[in-house]
Short mmCIF file of C-alpha atoms in Angstrom, two decimals:
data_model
loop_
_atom_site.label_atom_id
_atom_site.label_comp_id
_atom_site.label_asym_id
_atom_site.label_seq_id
_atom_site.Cartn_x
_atom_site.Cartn_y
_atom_site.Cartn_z
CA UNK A 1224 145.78 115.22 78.30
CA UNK A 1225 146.41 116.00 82.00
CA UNK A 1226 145.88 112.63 84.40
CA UNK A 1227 143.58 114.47 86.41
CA UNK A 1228 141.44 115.50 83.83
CA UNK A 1229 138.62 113.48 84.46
CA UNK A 1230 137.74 115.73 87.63
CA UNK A 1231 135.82 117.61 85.73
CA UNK A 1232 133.25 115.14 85.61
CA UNK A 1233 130.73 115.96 87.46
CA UNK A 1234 129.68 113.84 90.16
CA UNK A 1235 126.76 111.77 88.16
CA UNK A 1236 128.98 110.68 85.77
CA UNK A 1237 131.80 109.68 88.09
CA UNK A 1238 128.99 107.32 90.01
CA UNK A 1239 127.74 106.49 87.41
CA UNK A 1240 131.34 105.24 86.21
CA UNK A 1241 131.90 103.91 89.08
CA UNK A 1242 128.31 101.53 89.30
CA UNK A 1243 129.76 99.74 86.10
CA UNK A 1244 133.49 98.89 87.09
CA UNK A 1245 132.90 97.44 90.69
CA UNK A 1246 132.97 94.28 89.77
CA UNK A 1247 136.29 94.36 87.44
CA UNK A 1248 137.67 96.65 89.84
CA UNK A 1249 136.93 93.82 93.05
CA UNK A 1250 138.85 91.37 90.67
CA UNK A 1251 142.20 93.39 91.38
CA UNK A 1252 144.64 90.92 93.18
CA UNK A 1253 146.26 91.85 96.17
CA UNK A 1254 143.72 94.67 97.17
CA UNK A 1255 145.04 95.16 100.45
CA UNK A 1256 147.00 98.86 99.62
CA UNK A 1257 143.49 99.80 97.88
CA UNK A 1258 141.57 99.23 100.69
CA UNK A 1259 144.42 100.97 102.88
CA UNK A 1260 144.11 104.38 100.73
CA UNK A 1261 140.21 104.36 100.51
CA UNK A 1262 140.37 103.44 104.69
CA UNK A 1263 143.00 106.19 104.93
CA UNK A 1264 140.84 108.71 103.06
CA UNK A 1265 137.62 108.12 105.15
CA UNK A 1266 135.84 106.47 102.39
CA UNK A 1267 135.61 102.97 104.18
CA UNK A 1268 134.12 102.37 108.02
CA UNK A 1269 136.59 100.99 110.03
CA UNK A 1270 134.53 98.01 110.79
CA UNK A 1271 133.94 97.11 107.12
CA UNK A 1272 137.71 97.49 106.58
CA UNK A 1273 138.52 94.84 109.33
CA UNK A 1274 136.18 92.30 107.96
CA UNK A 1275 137.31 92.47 104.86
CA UNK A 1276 141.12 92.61 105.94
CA UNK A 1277 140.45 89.45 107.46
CA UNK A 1278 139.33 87.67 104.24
CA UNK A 1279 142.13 84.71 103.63
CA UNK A 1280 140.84 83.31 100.16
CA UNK A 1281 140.91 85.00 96.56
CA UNK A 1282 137.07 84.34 96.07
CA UNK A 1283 136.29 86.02 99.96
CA UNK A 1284 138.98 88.56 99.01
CA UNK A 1285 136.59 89.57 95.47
CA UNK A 1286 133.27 89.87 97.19
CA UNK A 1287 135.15 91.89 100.16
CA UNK A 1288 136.29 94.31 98.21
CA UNK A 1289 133.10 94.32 95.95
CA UNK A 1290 130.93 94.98 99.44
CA UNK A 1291 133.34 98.18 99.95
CA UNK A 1292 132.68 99.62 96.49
CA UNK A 1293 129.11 98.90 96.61
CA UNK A 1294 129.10 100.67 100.20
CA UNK A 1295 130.91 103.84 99.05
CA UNK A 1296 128.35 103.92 95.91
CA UNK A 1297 125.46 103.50 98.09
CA UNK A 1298 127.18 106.03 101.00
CA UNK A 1299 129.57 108.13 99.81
CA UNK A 1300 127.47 109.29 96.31
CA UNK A 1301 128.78 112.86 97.20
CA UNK A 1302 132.40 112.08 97.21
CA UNK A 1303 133.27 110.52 94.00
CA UNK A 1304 135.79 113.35 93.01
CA UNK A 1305 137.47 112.26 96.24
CA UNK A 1306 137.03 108.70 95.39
CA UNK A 1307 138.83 108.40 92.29
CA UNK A 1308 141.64 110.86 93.07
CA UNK A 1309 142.79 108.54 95.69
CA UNK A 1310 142.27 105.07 93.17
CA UNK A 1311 143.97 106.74 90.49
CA UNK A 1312 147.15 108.21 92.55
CA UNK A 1313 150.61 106.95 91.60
CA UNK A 1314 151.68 104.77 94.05
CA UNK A 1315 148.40 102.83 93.40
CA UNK A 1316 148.49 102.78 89.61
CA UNK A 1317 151.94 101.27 89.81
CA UNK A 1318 150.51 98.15 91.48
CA UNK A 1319 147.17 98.25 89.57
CA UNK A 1320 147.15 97.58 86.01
CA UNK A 1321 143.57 97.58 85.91
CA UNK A 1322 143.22 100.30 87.80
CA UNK A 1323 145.42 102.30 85.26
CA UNK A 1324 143.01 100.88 81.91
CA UNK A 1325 140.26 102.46 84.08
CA UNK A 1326 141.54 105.77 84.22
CA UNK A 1327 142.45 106.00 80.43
CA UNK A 1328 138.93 104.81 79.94
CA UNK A 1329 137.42 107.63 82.19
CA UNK A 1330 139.45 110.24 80.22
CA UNK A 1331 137.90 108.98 77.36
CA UNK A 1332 134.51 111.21 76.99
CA UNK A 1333 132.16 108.72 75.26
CA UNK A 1334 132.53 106.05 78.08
CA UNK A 1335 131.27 108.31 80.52
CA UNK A 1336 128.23 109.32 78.08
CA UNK A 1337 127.05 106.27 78.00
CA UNK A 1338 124.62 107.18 81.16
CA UNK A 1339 123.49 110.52 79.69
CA UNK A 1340 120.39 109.45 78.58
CA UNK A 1341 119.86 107.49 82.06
CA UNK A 1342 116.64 107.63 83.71
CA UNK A 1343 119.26 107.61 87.08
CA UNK A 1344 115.83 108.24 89.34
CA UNK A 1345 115.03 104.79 88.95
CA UNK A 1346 118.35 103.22 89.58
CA UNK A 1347 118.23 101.36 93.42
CA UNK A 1348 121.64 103.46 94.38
CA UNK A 1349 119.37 106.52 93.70
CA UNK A 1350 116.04 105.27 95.96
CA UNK A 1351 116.87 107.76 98.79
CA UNK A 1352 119.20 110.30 97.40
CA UNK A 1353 119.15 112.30 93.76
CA UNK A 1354 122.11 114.32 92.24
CA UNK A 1355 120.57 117.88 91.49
CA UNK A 1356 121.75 120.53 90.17
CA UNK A 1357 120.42 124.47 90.07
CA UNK A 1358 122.80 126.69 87.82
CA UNK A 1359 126.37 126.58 88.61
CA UNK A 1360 125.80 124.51 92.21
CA UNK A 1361 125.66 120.96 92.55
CA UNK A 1362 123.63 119.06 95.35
CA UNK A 1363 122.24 116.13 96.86
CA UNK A 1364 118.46 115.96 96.74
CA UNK A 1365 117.23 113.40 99.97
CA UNK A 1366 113.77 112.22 98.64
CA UNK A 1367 112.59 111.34 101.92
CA UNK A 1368 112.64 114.80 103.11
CA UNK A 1369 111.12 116.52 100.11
CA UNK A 1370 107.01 115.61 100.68
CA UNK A 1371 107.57 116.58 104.16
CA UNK A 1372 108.81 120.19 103.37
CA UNK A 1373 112.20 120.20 105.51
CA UNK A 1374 115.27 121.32 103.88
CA UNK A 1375 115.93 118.71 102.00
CA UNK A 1376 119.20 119.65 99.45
CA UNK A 1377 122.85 119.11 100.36
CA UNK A 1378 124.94 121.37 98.73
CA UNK A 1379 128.73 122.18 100.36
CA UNK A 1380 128.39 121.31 103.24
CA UNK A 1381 124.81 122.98 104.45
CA UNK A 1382 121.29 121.98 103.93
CA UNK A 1383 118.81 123.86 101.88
CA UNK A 1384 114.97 124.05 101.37
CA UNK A 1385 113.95 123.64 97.80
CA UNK A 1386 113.35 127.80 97.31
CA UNK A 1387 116.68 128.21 99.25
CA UNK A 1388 118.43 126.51 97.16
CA UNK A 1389 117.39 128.46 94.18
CA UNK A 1390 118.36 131.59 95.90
CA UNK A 1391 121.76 130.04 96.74
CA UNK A 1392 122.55 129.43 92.93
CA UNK A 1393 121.15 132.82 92.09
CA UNK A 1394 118.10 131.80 90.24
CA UNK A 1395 116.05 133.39 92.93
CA UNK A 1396 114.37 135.73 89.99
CA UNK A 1397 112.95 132.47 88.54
CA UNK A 1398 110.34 131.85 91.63
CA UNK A 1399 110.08 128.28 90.47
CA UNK A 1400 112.31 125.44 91.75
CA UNK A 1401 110.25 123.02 90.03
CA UNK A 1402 112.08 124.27 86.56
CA UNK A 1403 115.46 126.01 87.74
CA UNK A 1404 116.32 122.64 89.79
CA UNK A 1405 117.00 119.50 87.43
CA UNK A 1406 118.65 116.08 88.45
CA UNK A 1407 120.48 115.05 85.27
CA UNK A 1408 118.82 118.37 82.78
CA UNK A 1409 115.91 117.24 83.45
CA UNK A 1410 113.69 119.56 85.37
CA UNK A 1411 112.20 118.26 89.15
CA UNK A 1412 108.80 119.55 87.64
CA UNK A 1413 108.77 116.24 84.79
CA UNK A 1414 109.88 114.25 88.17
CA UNK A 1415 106.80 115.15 90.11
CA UNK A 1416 104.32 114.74 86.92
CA UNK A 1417 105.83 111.13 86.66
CA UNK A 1418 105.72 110.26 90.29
CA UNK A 1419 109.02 110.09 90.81
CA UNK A 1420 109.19 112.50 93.20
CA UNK A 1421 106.32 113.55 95.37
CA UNK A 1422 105.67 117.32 96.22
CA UNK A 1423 105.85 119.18 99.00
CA UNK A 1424 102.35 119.67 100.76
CA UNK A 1425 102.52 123.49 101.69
CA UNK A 1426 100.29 124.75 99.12
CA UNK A 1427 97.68 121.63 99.07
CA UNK A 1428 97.51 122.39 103.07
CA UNK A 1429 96.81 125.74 102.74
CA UNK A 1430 94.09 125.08 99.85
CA UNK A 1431 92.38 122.36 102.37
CA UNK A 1432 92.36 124.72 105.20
CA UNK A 1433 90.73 127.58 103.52
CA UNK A 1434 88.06 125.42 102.01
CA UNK A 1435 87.32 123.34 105.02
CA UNK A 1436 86.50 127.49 106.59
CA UNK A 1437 84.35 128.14 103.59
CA UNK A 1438 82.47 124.91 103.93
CA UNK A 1439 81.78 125.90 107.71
CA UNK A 1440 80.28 129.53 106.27
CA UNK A 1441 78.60 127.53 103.37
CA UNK A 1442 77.41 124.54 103.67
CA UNK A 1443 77.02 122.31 100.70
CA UNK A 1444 74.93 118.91 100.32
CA UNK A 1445 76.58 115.72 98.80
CA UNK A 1446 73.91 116.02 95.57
CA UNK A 1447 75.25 120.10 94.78
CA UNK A 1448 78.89 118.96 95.20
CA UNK A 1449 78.18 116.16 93.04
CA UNK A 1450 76.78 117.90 90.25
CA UNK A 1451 79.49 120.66 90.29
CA UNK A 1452 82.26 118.42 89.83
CA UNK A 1453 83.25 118.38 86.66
CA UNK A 1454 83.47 122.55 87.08
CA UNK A 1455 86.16 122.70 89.47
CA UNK A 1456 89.32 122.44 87.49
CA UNK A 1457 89.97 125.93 87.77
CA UNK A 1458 93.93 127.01 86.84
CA UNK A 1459 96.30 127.34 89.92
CA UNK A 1460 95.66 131.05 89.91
CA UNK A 1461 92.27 131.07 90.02
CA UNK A 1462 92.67 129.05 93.16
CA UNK A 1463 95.43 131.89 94.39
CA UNK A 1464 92.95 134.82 93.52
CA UNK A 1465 89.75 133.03 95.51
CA UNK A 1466 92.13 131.84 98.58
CA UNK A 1467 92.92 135.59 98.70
CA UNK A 1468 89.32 136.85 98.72
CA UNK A 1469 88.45 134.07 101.14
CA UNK A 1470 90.78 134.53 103.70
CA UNK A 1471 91.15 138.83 103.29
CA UNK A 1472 87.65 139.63 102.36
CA UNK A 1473 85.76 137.20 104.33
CA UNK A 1474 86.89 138.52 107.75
CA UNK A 1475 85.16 141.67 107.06
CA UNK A 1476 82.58 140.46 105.52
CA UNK A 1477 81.92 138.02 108.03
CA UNK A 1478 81.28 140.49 110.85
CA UNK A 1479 79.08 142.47 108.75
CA UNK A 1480 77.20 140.20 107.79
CA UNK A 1481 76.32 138.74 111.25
CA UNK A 1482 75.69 142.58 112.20
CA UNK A 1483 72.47 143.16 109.60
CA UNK A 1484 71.29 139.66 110.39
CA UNK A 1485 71.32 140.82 114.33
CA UNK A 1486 69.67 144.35 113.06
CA UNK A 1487 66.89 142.69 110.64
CA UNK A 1488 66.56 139.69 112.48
CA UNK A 1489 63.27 140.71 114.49
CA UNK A 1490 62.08 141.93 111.14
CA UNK A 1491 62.67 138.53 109.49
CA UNK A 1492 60.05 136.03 109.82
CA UNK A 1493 61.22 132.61 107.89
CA UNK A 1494 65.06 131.85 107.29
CA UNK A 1495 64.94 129.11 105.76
CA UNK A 1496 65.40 130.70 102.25
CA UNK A 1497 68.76 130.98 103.27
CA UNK A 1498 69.21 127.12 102.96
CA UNK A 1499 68.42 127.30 99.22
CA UNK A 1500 71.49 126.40 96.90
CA UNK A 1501 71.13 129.66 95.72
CA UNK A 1502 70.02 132.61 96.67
CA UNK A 1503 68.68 136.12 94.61
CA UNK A 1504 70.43 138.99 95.20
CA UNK A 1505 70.91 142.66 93.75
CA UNK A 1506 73.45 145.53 93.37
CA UNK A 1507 72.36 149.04 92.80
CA UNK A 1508 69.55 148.29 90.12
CA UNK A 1509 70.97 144.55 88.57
CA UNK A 1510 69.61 142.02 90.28
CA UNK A 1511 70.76 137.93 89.60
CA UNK A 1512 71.72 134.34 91.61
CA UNK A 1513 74.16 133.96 93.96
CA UNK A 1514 75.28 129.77 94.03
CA UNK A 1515 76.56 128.94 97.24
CA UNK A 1516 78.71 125.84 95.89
CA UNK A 1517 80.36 128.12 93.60
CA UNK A 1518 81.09 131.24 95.60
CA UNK A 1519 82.52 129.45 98.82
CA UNK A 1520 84.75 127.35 96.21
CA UNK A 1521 85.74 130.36 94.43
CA UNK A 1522 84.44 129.43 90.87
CA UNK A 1523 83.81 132.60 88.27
CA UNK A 1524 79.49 133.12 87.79
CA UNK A 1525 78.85 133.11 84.46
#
């Protein structure tokens, strides 16, 4: 087996691998050439490496060196390839014996599946930042970003929105992010359902906005609203389909309605039929009831 077989890790399993050896790893004596390389190699600020360098006794030396690994973990998620090419290269396995057992451990396939079946969303190292991955690509999904709608995927080197993402990796004939992207095969869609993630607001903004218009066109008192409740759990395209007609058709049919109210309006004695919840109305020779609540919300008449 080639010693630099385990690259081909990918980069979940290589955190993951390295959450559960930091503390036999900070038990290494005479860590100094580690923390050299990792320094060397940009994994380590140059302020933690002076504190630590400074450490005089065995016991400050083992937390020291613990605090680095713990930093990298919590900093450098996206570099573990990088990470463990530098522990395992010669000149440091000949002074590491431990670090050597590690790497025959890592080449060792069911070690590393140990954390396959790992809810890793919950995990603390994973509170601001999930590994994600869309086909072939690998990426870093920051959580914060997501609800807010702002590019919030990683991926070599550039940031990406959710959909752009999916294009990069070529899934752009799926149309759905919430299935093509998963963190750990399992899809962003189960992430959301669970609350683990939280959604981005686009299309609850643009539902709001088009029914806060209606409800200026249609007023509807608290008792209707009420009693309709339990009808509005309409599918997602039902909602598409009447945001459509609300915000295409209504523009005409706005202006001409206000134009036969200004021709008949001399003619028209009493309006306040028009405050009804419903109203009669005809086409041709059918006649029937027109609900207010349920046209300017979209609902099918039955």
């Amino acid at each position: 087996m080639e010693p630099l077989n385990f690259l081909t890790r990918t980069t979940e399993e290589l955190l993951f691998f390295l959450h559960r050896k930091k503390t036999e790893i900070s038990c290494i004596e005479q860590p100094h050439r580690l923390l050299t390389q990792l320094r060397d190699h940009d994994l380590v600020p140059e302020k933690l490496f002076d504190n630590v360098k400074k450490m005089r006794s065995r016991e400050q030396k083992e937390k020291g060196i613990y605090e680095v690994l713990d930093w990298v973990e919590k900093n450098k998620p996206q570099y573990m390839h990088q990470f463990w090419r530098c522990v395992f290269e010669d000149h440091i396995l000949q002074l590491y014996p431990t670090l050597r057992t590690l790497r025959n451990s890592l080449l060792d396939a069911s070690l590393v599946k140990k954390g396959d079946k790992q809810e890793i969303w919950k995990w603390p190292i994973y509170k601001t930042h999930l590994p994600v991955t869309c086909g072939d690509k690998e990426g870093t999904l920051c959580r914060d970003k997501m609800p807010r709608g702002e590019k919030c995927i990683l991926s070599q080197g550039h940031w990406f929105t959710l959909n752009d993402f999916e294009k990069f990796a070529g899934k752009e004939k799926c149309k759905n992010w919430k299935l093509s992207i998963c963190c750990r095969n399992t899809p962003l869609m189960k992430l959301i359902e669970e609350e683990h993630l939280q959604c981005p607001p686009m299309e609850r903004r643009k539902r709001t906005c088009v029914q806060k218009n209606m409800n200026k066109l249609f007023p509807v008192s608290s008792s209707e609203s009420s009693s309709e409740d339990s009808e509005t759990s309409s599918s997602s395209v039902e909602e598409s389909d009447a945001e459509n007609f609300q915000e295409q058709g209504w523009r005409g049919g706005r202006t001409e309605i206000r134009g036969r109210v200004e021709e008949e309006e001399e003619d028209v004695a009493d309006l306040s039929v028009f405050q009804a919840p419903s109203l009669p109305v005809t086409c041709v020779s059918l006649t029937g009831t027109l609900y207010k609540y349920r046209f300017a919300t979209g609902m099918l008449l039955h």
